[in-house]
Amino acid sequence: MAIEDYRGDVEMCCRCSACKHIPLQKVKGVEHSEACPSISRYNFHAYSGSGRLLIAKEMLTNGFNYTDKLLDIVYNCQMCGACDISCKYAMDMEVLLPINEFRIRCVETGHTHPALDKVIKSLRQQGTMVPGAKGKRAAWAQGLGLKDATKEKVEVYYHVGCLTSYDKDYQKLAKATAKILKKAGIDFGIGYENESCCGGRAFQMGYKDDFLKQARKNMAMLKKAGVKTLVTGCADGYQAFKVLYDRYNLKGELEVLHISEYFARLIKEGKLKLNKKVNMAVTYHDPCYLGRLGEPWIHWKGKRVPGYKFVFDPPKEYRRGTNGVYEPPREVLKSIPGLKLAEMDRIKEYAWCCGAGGGVNVSNPEFASWTATERIEEAESTGAEAIVTACPWCEQNFNQAIKESGSNLKVYDIVELVEKAV
Amino acid sequence: MAIKKDVYKEFEDVVGVENISDDPAIKAAYRSPDITVVLPGNTEEVAAVIRLCNKHRIPYKAQSTGWLLFAPTYDFIFLDLRRMNRIIEINEKNMYAVVEPYVISAELQGELFKRGMICNVKGSGSTCTALAMSGHGHMGLTTSTGDRNELATEWVTDEGEIVRIGTLGASDEWFCGDGPGPSLRGILRGGGVITKQATKVYHWPGPSEYPLEGLSPRYKLTKKPSELNMMVRYFSFPSIEKLIEAELKIGEAEIAFELMGFNPSMVSSNITTSNEEDFATLDRFTKEVQGPGFMVIIAGNYDEDFAYKKKVLAQIIKETGGQSLKAVEDPDVEATLLFQCTRVSASIRETFRAGGMFSSMMVQGQRYDNHVRWLEEAAVWKRELIKKGLVIADDGQQFGWGEEQGHLGHTEIFCRYNPYDEKSSEAVQKWMERVGKRALEGCFAVPSMGVLPVDVVGKKVSNYHIWFGKLKKAFDPNGVGEQTGFSYVGADSAAAHTSIYEKPEKAAKE
Amino acid sequence: MIKAEKLAKIVGAANVSQKPAVLEEYAADMSFVNVITPDYVVKPRNSDDIAKLVKLANQTRTPLVPVSSGPPHFRGDTVPGTGGAVIVDLSKMKKVIRVDRFHRVAMVEPGVTFGELIPAVEKEGLRLNMPLLPRKSKTVVGSMLEREPVVMPKYHWDISDPLACVEVVFGNGETFRTGQAAGPGTIEEQWAAGGAQKTPYGPGPAQWNRLVQGAQGTMGIVTWASLRCELKPKLEEPRLVGSADIERLFELVHWLVRLRLVNECLVLNNVNLAALMAKKWPADYQGIKDSLPTWVLFFNVAGYDYFPEERVRMQMKGISDLTNRIGLEAVRAVGRVSAAEMLKTVQRPSGEPYWKLRYKGACQDIFFITTYEKLEGQIGVMYELANEFGYPASDMGIYLQPVVQGANCHCEFNLFYDPENPAELERIEELYPIAIDALMATGAFFSRPYDKNARMIVNRDAAYVEALTRVKEILDPNRVMNPGKLCF
């Protein structure tokens, strides 16, 4: 699919501004009513979901005109999908997909962002989205005696992810995950140096070809290793394997689980027992790519029915964020004794983005930080001492914002709290 | 056409470099190639921008969320009021709230719910401005209508003068918008920009927050409406006359919180989450209803009040031969309609989802039975278009609702169609003209703006266009204010919408 | 000066007067404005007469002063503000043009009084939302154009209610119809199409009726008006609540109005309530006053067509929940005043003499719009001032009327005085503007500024005056309409 294939969708935009807000019956007041970090920060309509569609419509009609402003609009979007979900509360049309395709078109025509190019360079050279990454990908696993899934068959493949592998601040998550899986008696392994970036973030950023390269490479490795079940603690990774790979018919029969889903299953099966008290008041942040965008892909092929209605044959089923991963992380948190969970105003399918997505954490760190700060304040308003989430990119962005703002809020990944409770 | 660089700089000096743009990408999102967009942050900036427009004779247009915006067709300064989004005050004792233009109704309503109050929400939905303005809303039986909710107002005229109307000018307060002497509320909607306004708010007997569970697009109320002393029903009637009789009786008996004259297609659109589901549901509803109908929401302030209101409703329905739509008696469906029709959060489903566009003929004011009679004729002509396959096949009916316990009302009929289909667009435009002409000939109503030339209409309506023209000239001597005709109350979307980039015959000078 | 024949040609010789005694009647009223004798008093018979009069006034630059109610007048707005004026007395235009039960609307000419309209609408099962005991000669149109507060806040959605549409001859002589009445079609054609001139807004974006209301005849002359009517209840249960605690009382008022439990709803102090209810003077008055607490709230619960007893019972339950919570009691009688008597009284115009004049012969009203929380403070200010000027606070009547469904409160001080007593006259004349000043400083909004004080009140906001003046220039470019009033 290319942007041209979404012409019908971009023409459907009636400029109702629902894309700027969380679903209207969830709005409790002026505070925390907005859904889209981009329009919230930059105010011109162009920065909203609707604005992006209307720009696409104009350019499909009158030709693409790549001004600096256009690229500023394009790249200052976390690709979080909030606009898509809010719109689809009422409308039958795609929003995020054409926005994504527009970005892909920008990349294809050489209109890239230098900061993102740098990240992609690292991907191409080292298979990681962490530029300047040094050393081995699995250095964190040294001495832990973890199975190499490419050398011996395992029941569960643990895909660690780029940030967790390479960033010293987040390697603890990998170690914690390994520890927990061991304690639960799970037969698991990692890919060691055969693990490579899932490519999901590259896709968000518009580098479709790089994503496909990574996807094919990863699936080849997993197929060869006979992996049936993959778990990961990174929301981007989860969405890549579960949704994107499926979208491009690469996933096959691979079962993909986020680590929180897997832990929830293990707790239910009695394999994972959380006995230690963790006395803490927390709030949970739904990562966009685990939550609303983690919904399984719907394979559909059809044609628009000619006429005045925007309908298709066969009828098109839309992904509206209903089937994202929302409950398993909450179930896990609720299973931790002593932990008190208070919800923020914007949760689940209408959660406010952490700010890191779409490459914004590198292309515009100030905007990423601004977005995270909004979320930190929202978390603090619940009275929580800590914000818990399920994606290292979210955690990194929150930590950065907390450092800058001087907030006392703590940031935890769900696996860290499980580790404390095990 | 862009404004000159030095002129651009003058505007930039007012709002700051971050808040002005004439980049093609920015303009594309506003669907006009000929604008410079500015984002003023406060009243003084609005006034300064408008004064510059006067200085350089550049027309301007101001807008908040811009639901269904159709760009004027000449070069202009576009004021996007997005940065003016504060709730200034909520006075519970005297029941008013003061808002800036970009506070949306959903936000104000959310705040008011916490205090046991509610505001009028325009029929276009709760993403629209909470300013009173001319917006008529479905809850008008209880929450009045449009500009009748206005109290004190801060207004920037088309010359950039700040006029503080009512108590605001006298003592910096918000509770009254009229005087001293005659009320300048009389000329508020003739032009200029409202930068802050107090609006009346009302008692809300419902919960401080709807207890919802589930995920988009299908939320569920965790309580039955009856547990909240609320009830939603849809009744169809053997004839429009019986419907009107019932509607009037309900208004006079003062028992309904909301009476929304949905036709079955709107009910089905409202409660369904996709077009396919919508059309299937409509099929089912169409077979069940006996004729035109309405949805009514009863809300009891306390148990006895609720019981009384339900009893009276049952009696009125019995007297008028109304029939309840079984689907709406299902507590789940009832609950969905309850929260969606009081939060007015699903109007997009009713209007745009099917085809992306609708063209509406609407009229506000006395509803029974002049407006109803007129739009019954319009409905007959609409059904001809349906037969020819030019517009979306729904029940072909008009709809409307009473306001202020039936004293006033809103009556409307629209066609949903594909605006990029030339045949459809042309047919709808012709239908609008025909309906508009009939309004004039039959002395039923003043047709929506833009349907017929304003002097053709004005001649038959006390030459109001000449009087209004004088007002316009007095307050907009340089002609920079909105010139999209003399907007009829609440209706600004009646024109055909296919040519978004229509070039003007006379572009504004640089 | 216009020649009398020219006027006679328009309205008929019998309707033109230059008799000194007649002119004197129209030269002054009970306000403190300067006395300026008009040149003529004319009594037009219909809208055609009025249009011709206004056109003539434009040709000759003759000031016109419209008046519809009969004497006594109090506000200085219906007497000449300049010399050479012609009084346009509309009291002869007494047609009740239409009463329409289905649409709940009536249409009247300007000379129709409340006493004349009430029976006409009652015949159709309707009633008016009317001011508190208007004088016998007070006209309905006059009252609505003045935006007088009305006693049923529940039905007072907008401050312009119950006025719907008007036909007005603007100051330039052109006739215009506001709201739905504007068109399309003549009034008769509109009726045939089912229209009833009910909708007040428009035509177009402007709300023309709002420019005519409150204008004191400075924009044009209304030739007829339509007004919204309410249903006549099938059952009524009036009650009284006495209290010395105004804050508590208004807590109850807020909820009664907010929950739409009551029709009539107003608060009077003991002075005013006694003045209203006394039949024999002065004995009755003093006795009644002494029997009352400082404040008395009067409200009325109504049942209509559907199960009226049940409705009243249901609303009474809601009310008693409120009174229990707030710590007040609603009763059928307070002191010597019965709620039933009170109800009969407020649903009719005042008997003769006008209730405000019975005590001492004259009354200076000081009224403004305010909010509930300011009331106590503002009443305190007025008491203090009254004492300072030697006006016994125990003689001052106070009327508090929630309006616009509780968004505003009309606060009125009635200063009774003996007009034959020069000392009392002087005291009132001095106190009046000082009181206005002092009250404005507390946030009192004098939305209806009259007589000598109007200019002072209106001119406080230059931008407002400038805008209003532009409207005036459109509607009355030659400034023939009631010059010297407001800021004109």
PDB file of N, CA, C and O in Angstrom, chain B residues 66-107:
ATOM      1  N   GLY B  66     -13.540  24.485  14.435  1.00  0.00           N
ATOM      2  CA  GLY B  66     -13.712  24.452  12.986  1.00  0.00           C
ATOM      3  C   GLY B  66     -14.373  23.223  12.427  1.00  0.00           C
ATOM      4  O   GLY B  66     -14.035  22.756  11.355  1.00  0.00           O
ATOM      5  N   TRP B  67     -15.332  22.725  13.119  1.00  0.00           N
ATOM      6  CA  TRP B  67     -16.105  21.565  12.642  1.00  0.00           C
ATOM      7  C   TRP B  67     -16.687  21.900  11.290  1.00  0.00           C
ATOM      8  O   TRP B  67     -17.359  22.890  11.116  1.00  0.00           O
ATOM      9  N   LEU B  68     -16.396  21.064  10.338  1.00  0.00           N
ATOM     10  CA  LEU B  68     -16.979  21.241   9.019  1.00  0.00           C
ATOM     11  C   LEU B  68     -16.666  22.612   8.435  1.00  0.00           C
ATOM     12  O   LEU B  68     -17.519  23.317   7.953  1.00  0.00           O
ATOM     13  N   LEU B  69     -15.413  22.989   8.512  1.00  0.00           N
ATOM     14  CA  LEU B  69     -15.024  24.300   8.011  1.00  0.00           C
ATOM     15  C   LEU B  69     -14.983  24.304   6.497  1.00  0.00           C
ATOM     16  O   LEU B  69     -14.400  23.428   5.890  1.00  0.00           O
ATOM     17  N   PHE B  70     -15.583  25.306   5.961  1.00  0.00           N
ATOM     18  CA  PHE B  70     -15.395  25.494   4.534  1.00  0.00           C
ATOM     19  C   PHE B  70     -14.760  26.849   4.327  1.00  0.00           C
ATOM     20  O   PHE B  70     -15.289  27.853   4.753  1.00  0.00           O
ATOM     21  N   ALA B  71     -13.614  26.831   3.735  1.00  0.00           N
ATOM     22  CA  ALA B  71     -12.811  28.040   3.677  1.00  0.00           C
ATOM     23  C   ALA B  71     -13.458  29.089   2.784  1.00  0.00           C
ATOM     24  O   ALA B  71     -13.953  28.770   1.714  1.00  0.00           O
ATOM     25  N   PRO B  72     -13.456  30.314   3.266  1.00  0.00           N
ATOM     26  CA  PRO B  72     -13.872  31.396   2.375  1.00  0.00           C
ATOM     27  C   PRO B  72     -12.912  31.470   1.202  1.00  0.00           C
ATOM     28  O   PRO B  72     -11.800  30.955   1.276  1.00  0.00           O
ATOM     29  N   THR B  73     -13.336  32.074   0.168  1.00  0.00           N
ATOM     30  CA  THR B  73     -12.556  31.958  -1.056  1.00  0.00           C
ATOM     31  C   THR B  73     -11.802  33.229  -1.416  1.00  0.00           C
ATOM     32  O   THR B  73     -11.862  33.695  -2.528  1.00  0.00           O
ATOM     33  N   TYR B  74     -11.133  33.796  -0.432  1.00  0.00           N
ATOM     34  CA  TYR B  74     -10.282  34.936  -0.772  1.00  0.00           C
ATOM     35  C   TYR B  74      -9.117  34.959   0.201  1.00  0.00           C
ATOM     36  O   TYR B  74      -9.136  34.303   1.221  1.00  0.00           O
ATOM     37  N   ASP B  75      -8.109  35.742  -0.140  1.00  0.00           N
ATOM     38  CA  ASP B  75      -6.918  35.813   0.721  1.00  0.00           C
ATOM     39  C   ASP B  75      -7.288  36.414   2.072  1.00  0.00           C
ATOM     40  O   ASP B  75      -7.974  37.422   2.141  1.00  0.00           O
ATOM     41  N   PHE B  76      -6.838  35.812   3.102  1.00  0.00           N
ATOM     42  CA  PHE B  76      -7.194  36.365   4.398  1.00  0.00           C
ATOM     43  C   PHE B  76      -6.253  35.888   5.496  1.00  0.00           C
ATOM     44  O   PHE B  76      -5.479  34.948   5.323  1.00  0.00           O
ATOM     45  N   ILE B  77      -6.371  36.577   6.607  1.00  0.00           N
ATOM     46  CA  ILE B  77      -5.681  36.176   7.826  1.00  0.00           C
ATOM     47  C   ILE B  77      -6.631  35.232   8.567  1.00  0.00           C
ATOM     48  O   ILE B  77      -7.795  35.544   8.767  1.00  0.00           O
ATOM     49  N   PHE B  78      -6.101  34.123   8.936  1.00  0.00           N
ATOM     50  CA  PHE B  78      -6.924  33.118   9.603  1.00  0.00           C
ATOM     51  C   PHE B  78      -6.527  33.032  11.071  1.00  0.00           C
ATOM     52  O   PHE B  78      -5.401  32.662  11.379  1.00  0.00           O
ATOM     53  N   LEU B  79      -7.456  33.410  11.941  1.00  0.00           N
ATOM     54  CA  LEU B  79      -7.154  33.331  13.371  1.00  0.00           C
ATOM     55  C   LEU B  79      -7.636  31.990  13.911  1.00  0.00           C
ATOM     56  O   LEU B  79      -8.833  31.743  14.010  1.00  0.00           O
ATOM     57  N   ASP B  80      -6.710  31.126  14.218  1.00  0.00           N
ATOM     58  CA  ASP B  80      -7.041  29.851  14.861  1.00  0.00           C
ATOM     59  C   ASP B  80      -6.936  30.101  16.360  1.00  0.00           C
ATOM     60  O   ASP B  80      -5.860  30.408  16.866  1.00  0.00           O
ATOM     61  N   LEU B  81      -8.065  29.997  17.050  1.00  0.00           N
ATOM     62  CA  LEU B  81      -8.122  30.421  18.459  1.00  0.00           C
ATOM     63  C   LEU B  81      -7.703  29.321  19.423  1.00  0.00           C
ATOM     64  O   LEU B  81      -8.004  29.381  20.620  1.00  0.00           O
ATOM     65  N   ARG B  82      -6.979  28.359  18.938  1.00  0.00           N
ATOM     66  CA  ARG B  82      -6.634  27.198  19.739  1.00  0.00           C
ATOM     67  C   ARG B  82      -5.946  27.500  21.072  1.00  0.00           C
ATOM     68  O   ARG B  82      -6.127  26.805  22.055  1.00  0.00           O
ATOM     69  N   ARG B  83      -5.161  28.550  21.079  1.00  0.00           N
ATOM     70  CA  ARG B  83      -4.419  28.820  22.319  1.00  0.00           C
ATOM     71  C   ARG B  83      -5.314  29.461  23.376  1.00  0.00           C
ATOM     72  O   ARG B  83      -4.920  29.622  24.524  1.00  0.00           O
ATOM     73  N   MET B  84      -6.525  29.837  22.990  1.00  0.00           N
ATOM     74  CA  MET B  84      -7.416  30.485  23.956  1.00  0.00           C
ATOM     75  C   MET B  84      -8.394  29.436  24.447  1.00  0.00           C
ATOM     76  O   MET B  84      -9.513  29.306  23.951  1.00  0.00           O
ATOM     77  N   ASN B  85      -7.940  28.644  25.420  1.00  0.00           N
ATOM     78  CA  ASN B  85      -8.688  27.450  25.811  1.00  0.00           C
ATOM     79  C   ASN B  85      -8.874  27.315  27.322  1.00  0.00           C
ATOM     80  O   ASN B  85      -8.867  26.213  27.858  1.00  0.00           O
ATOM     81  N   ARG B  86      -9.065  28.441  27.981  1.00  0.00           N
ATOM     82  CA  ARG B  86      -9.226  28.348  29.434  1.00  0.00           C
ATOM     83  C   ARG B  86     -10.685  28.448  29.855  1.00  0.00           C
ATOM     84  O   ARG B  86     -11.457  29.179  29.271  1.00  0.00           O
ATOM     85  N   ILE B  87     -11.008  27.712  30.920  1.00  0.00           N
ATOM     86  CA  ILE B  87     -12.256  27.989  31.607  1.00  0.00           C
ATOM     87  C   ILE B  87     -11.896  29.049  32.638  1.00  0.00           C
ATOM     88  O   ILE B  87     -11.061  28.827  33.504  1.00  0.00           O
ATOM     89  N   ILE B  88     -12.527  30.209  32.548  1.00  0.00           N
ATOM     90  CA  ILE B  88     -12.156  31.333  33.411  1.00  0.00           C
ATOM     91  C   ILE B  88     -12.817  31.193  34.786  1.00  0.00           C
ATOM     92  O   ILE B  88     -12.208  31.463  35.808  1.00  0.00           O
ATOM     93  N   GLU B  89     -14.075  30.805  34.791  1.00  0.00           N
ATOM     94  CA  GLU B  89     -14.800  30.750  36.071  1.00  0.00           C
ATOM     95  C   GLU B  89     -16.008  29.837  35.936  1.00  0.00           C
ATOM     96  O   GLU B  89     -16.608  29.753  34.875  1.00  0.00           O
ATOM     97  N   ILE B  90     -16.337  29.136  37.010  1.00  0.00           N
ATOM     98  CA  ILE B  90     -17.622  28.439  37.089  1.00  0.00           C
ATOM     99  C   ILE B  90     -18.310  28.922  38.352  1.00  0.00           C
ATOM    100  O   ILE B  90     -17.772  28.759  39.447  1.00  0.00           O
ATOM    101  N   ASN B  91     -19.447  29.555  38.212  1.00  0.00           N
ATOM    102  CA  ASN B  91     -20.194  30.066  39.368  1.00  0.00           C
ATOM    103  C   ASN B  91     -21.399  29.166  39.590  1.00  0.00           C
ATOM    104  O   ASN B  91     -22.358  29.185  38.832  1.00  0.00           O
ATOM    105  N   GLU B  92     -21.303  28.351  40.635  1.00  0.00           N
ATOM    106  CA  GLU B  92     -22.367  27.356  40.851  1.00  0.00           C
ATOM    107  C   GLU B  92     -23.644  27.992  41.370  1.00  0.00           C
ATOM    108  O   GLU B  92     -24.731  27.585  40.990  1.00  0.00           O
ATOM    109  N   LYS B  93     -23.489  28.986  42.231  1.00  0.00           N
ATOM    110  CA  LYS B  93     -24.677  29.585  42.842  1.00  0.00           C
ATOM    111  C   LYS B  93     -25.555  30.251  41.788  1.00  0.00           C
ATOM    112  O   LYS B  93     -26.764  30.102  41.770  1.00  0.00           O
ATOM    113  N   ASN B  94     -24.910  31.010  40.917  1.00  0.00           N
ATOM    114  CA  ASN B  94     -25.677  31.707  39.889  1.00  0.00           C
ATOM    115  C   ASN B  94     -25.640  31.015  38.539  1.00  0.00           C
ATOM    116  O   ASN B  94     -26.108  31.561  37.557  1.00  0.00           O
ATOM    117  N   MET B  95     -25.110  29.830  38.532  1.00  0.00           N
ATOM    118  CA  MET B  95     -25.223  28.913  37.412  1.00  0.00           C
ATOM    119  C   MET B  95     -24.773  29.490  36.081  1.00  0.00           C
ATOM    120  O   MET B  95     -25.559  29.618  35.125  1.00  0.00           O
ATOM    121  N   TYR B  96     -23.523  29.865  36.030  1.00  0.00           N
ATOM    122  CA  TYR B  96     -22.946  30.201  34.737  1.00  0.00           C
ATOM    123  C   TYR B  96     -21.481  29.792  34.723  1.00  0.00           C
ATOM    124  O   TYR B  96     -20.870  29.586  35.766  1.00  0.00           O
ATOM    125  N   ALA B  97     -20.950  29.653  33.520  1.00  0.00           N
ATOM    126  CA  ALA B  97     -19.532  29.336  33.350  1.00  0.00           C
ATOM    127  C   ALA B  97     -18.971  30.314  32.333  1.00  0.00           C
ATOM    128  O   ALA B  97     -19.669  30.742  31.424  1.00  0.00           O
ATOM    129  N   VAL B  98     -17.703  30.671  32.512  1.00  0.00           N
ATOM    130  CA  VAL B  98     -17.060  31.624  31.606  1.00  0.00           C
ATOM    131  C   VAL B  98     -15.948  30.902  30.864  1.00  0.00           C
ATOM    132  O   VAL B  98     -15.074  30.291  31.492  1.00  0.00           O
ATOM    133  N   VAL B  99     -15.979  30.960  29.565  1.00  0.00           N
ATOM    134  CA  VAL B  99     -15.009  30.197  28.770  1.00  0.00           C
ATOM    135  C   VAL B  99     -14.373  31.036  27.678  1.00  0.00           C
ATOM    136  O   VAL B  99     -14.941  32.028  27.217  1.00  0.00           O
ATOM    137  N   GLU B 100     -13.200  30.584  27.277  1.00  0.00           N
ATOM    138  CA  GLU B 100     -12.571  31.122  26.076  1.00  0.00           C
ATOM    139  C   GLU B 100     -13.026  30.261  24.887  1.00  0.00           C
ATOM    140  O   GLU B 100     -13.548  29.155  25.099  1.00  0.00           O
ATOM    141  N   PRO B 101     -12.783  30.717  23.658  1.00  0.00           N
ATOM    142  CA  PRO B 101     -13.400  30.051  22.505  1.00  0.00           C
ATOM    143  C   PRO B 101     -12.988  28.604  22.258  1.00  0.00           C
ATOM    144  O   PRO B 101     -13.752  27.846  21.684  1.00  0.00           O
ATOM    145  N   TYR B 102     -11.771  28.225  22.692  1.00  0.00           N
ATOM    146  CA  TYR B 102     -11.346  26.878  22.334  1.00  0.00           C
ATOM    147  C   TYR B 102     -11.618  25.862  23.419  1.00  0.00           C
ATOM    148  O   TYR B 102     -11.173  24.720  23.326  1.00  0.00           O
ATOM    149  N   VAL B 103     -12.345  26.258  24.465  1.00  0.00           N
ATOM    150  CA  VAL B 103     -12.805  25.236  25.396  1.00  0.00           C
ATOM    151  C   VAL B 103     -13.906  24.484  24.658  1.00  0.00           C
ATOM    152  O   VAL B 103     -14.838  25.093  24.145  1.00  0.00           O
ATOM    153  N   ILE B 104     -13.788  23.189  24.583  1.00  0.00           N
ATOM    154  CA  ILE B 104     -14.832  22.449  23.879  1.00  0.00           C
ATOM    155  C   ILE B 104     -15.915  22.039  24.881  1.00  0.00           C
ATOM    156  O   ILE B 104     -15.654  21.948  26.085  1.00  0.00           O
ATOM    157  N   SER B 105     -17.089  21.794  24.371  1.00  0.00           N
ATOM    158  CA  SER B 105     -18.215  21.463  25.255  1.00  0.00           C
ATOM    159  C   SER B 105     -17.921  20.255  26.125  1.00  0.00           C
ATOM    160  O   SER B 105     -18.326  20.213  27.284  1.00  0.00           O
ATOM    161  N   ALA B 106     -17.220  19.276  25.566  1.00  0.00           N
ATOM    162  CA  ALA B 106     -16.919  18.073  26.360  1.00  0.00           C
ATOM    163  C   ALA B 106     -16.131  18.445  27.603  1.00  0.00           C
ATOM    164  O   ALA B 106     -16.346  17.897  28.685  1.00  0.00           O
ATOM    165  N   GLU B 107     -15.214  19.389  27.462  1.00  0.00           N
ATOM    166  CA  GLU B 107     -14.381  19.796  28.595  1.00  0.00           C
ATOM    167  C   GLU B 107     -15.210  20.546  29.631  1.00  0.00           C
ATOM    168  O   GLU B 107     -15.139  20.265  30.830  1.00  0.00           O
TER     169      GLU B 107
END
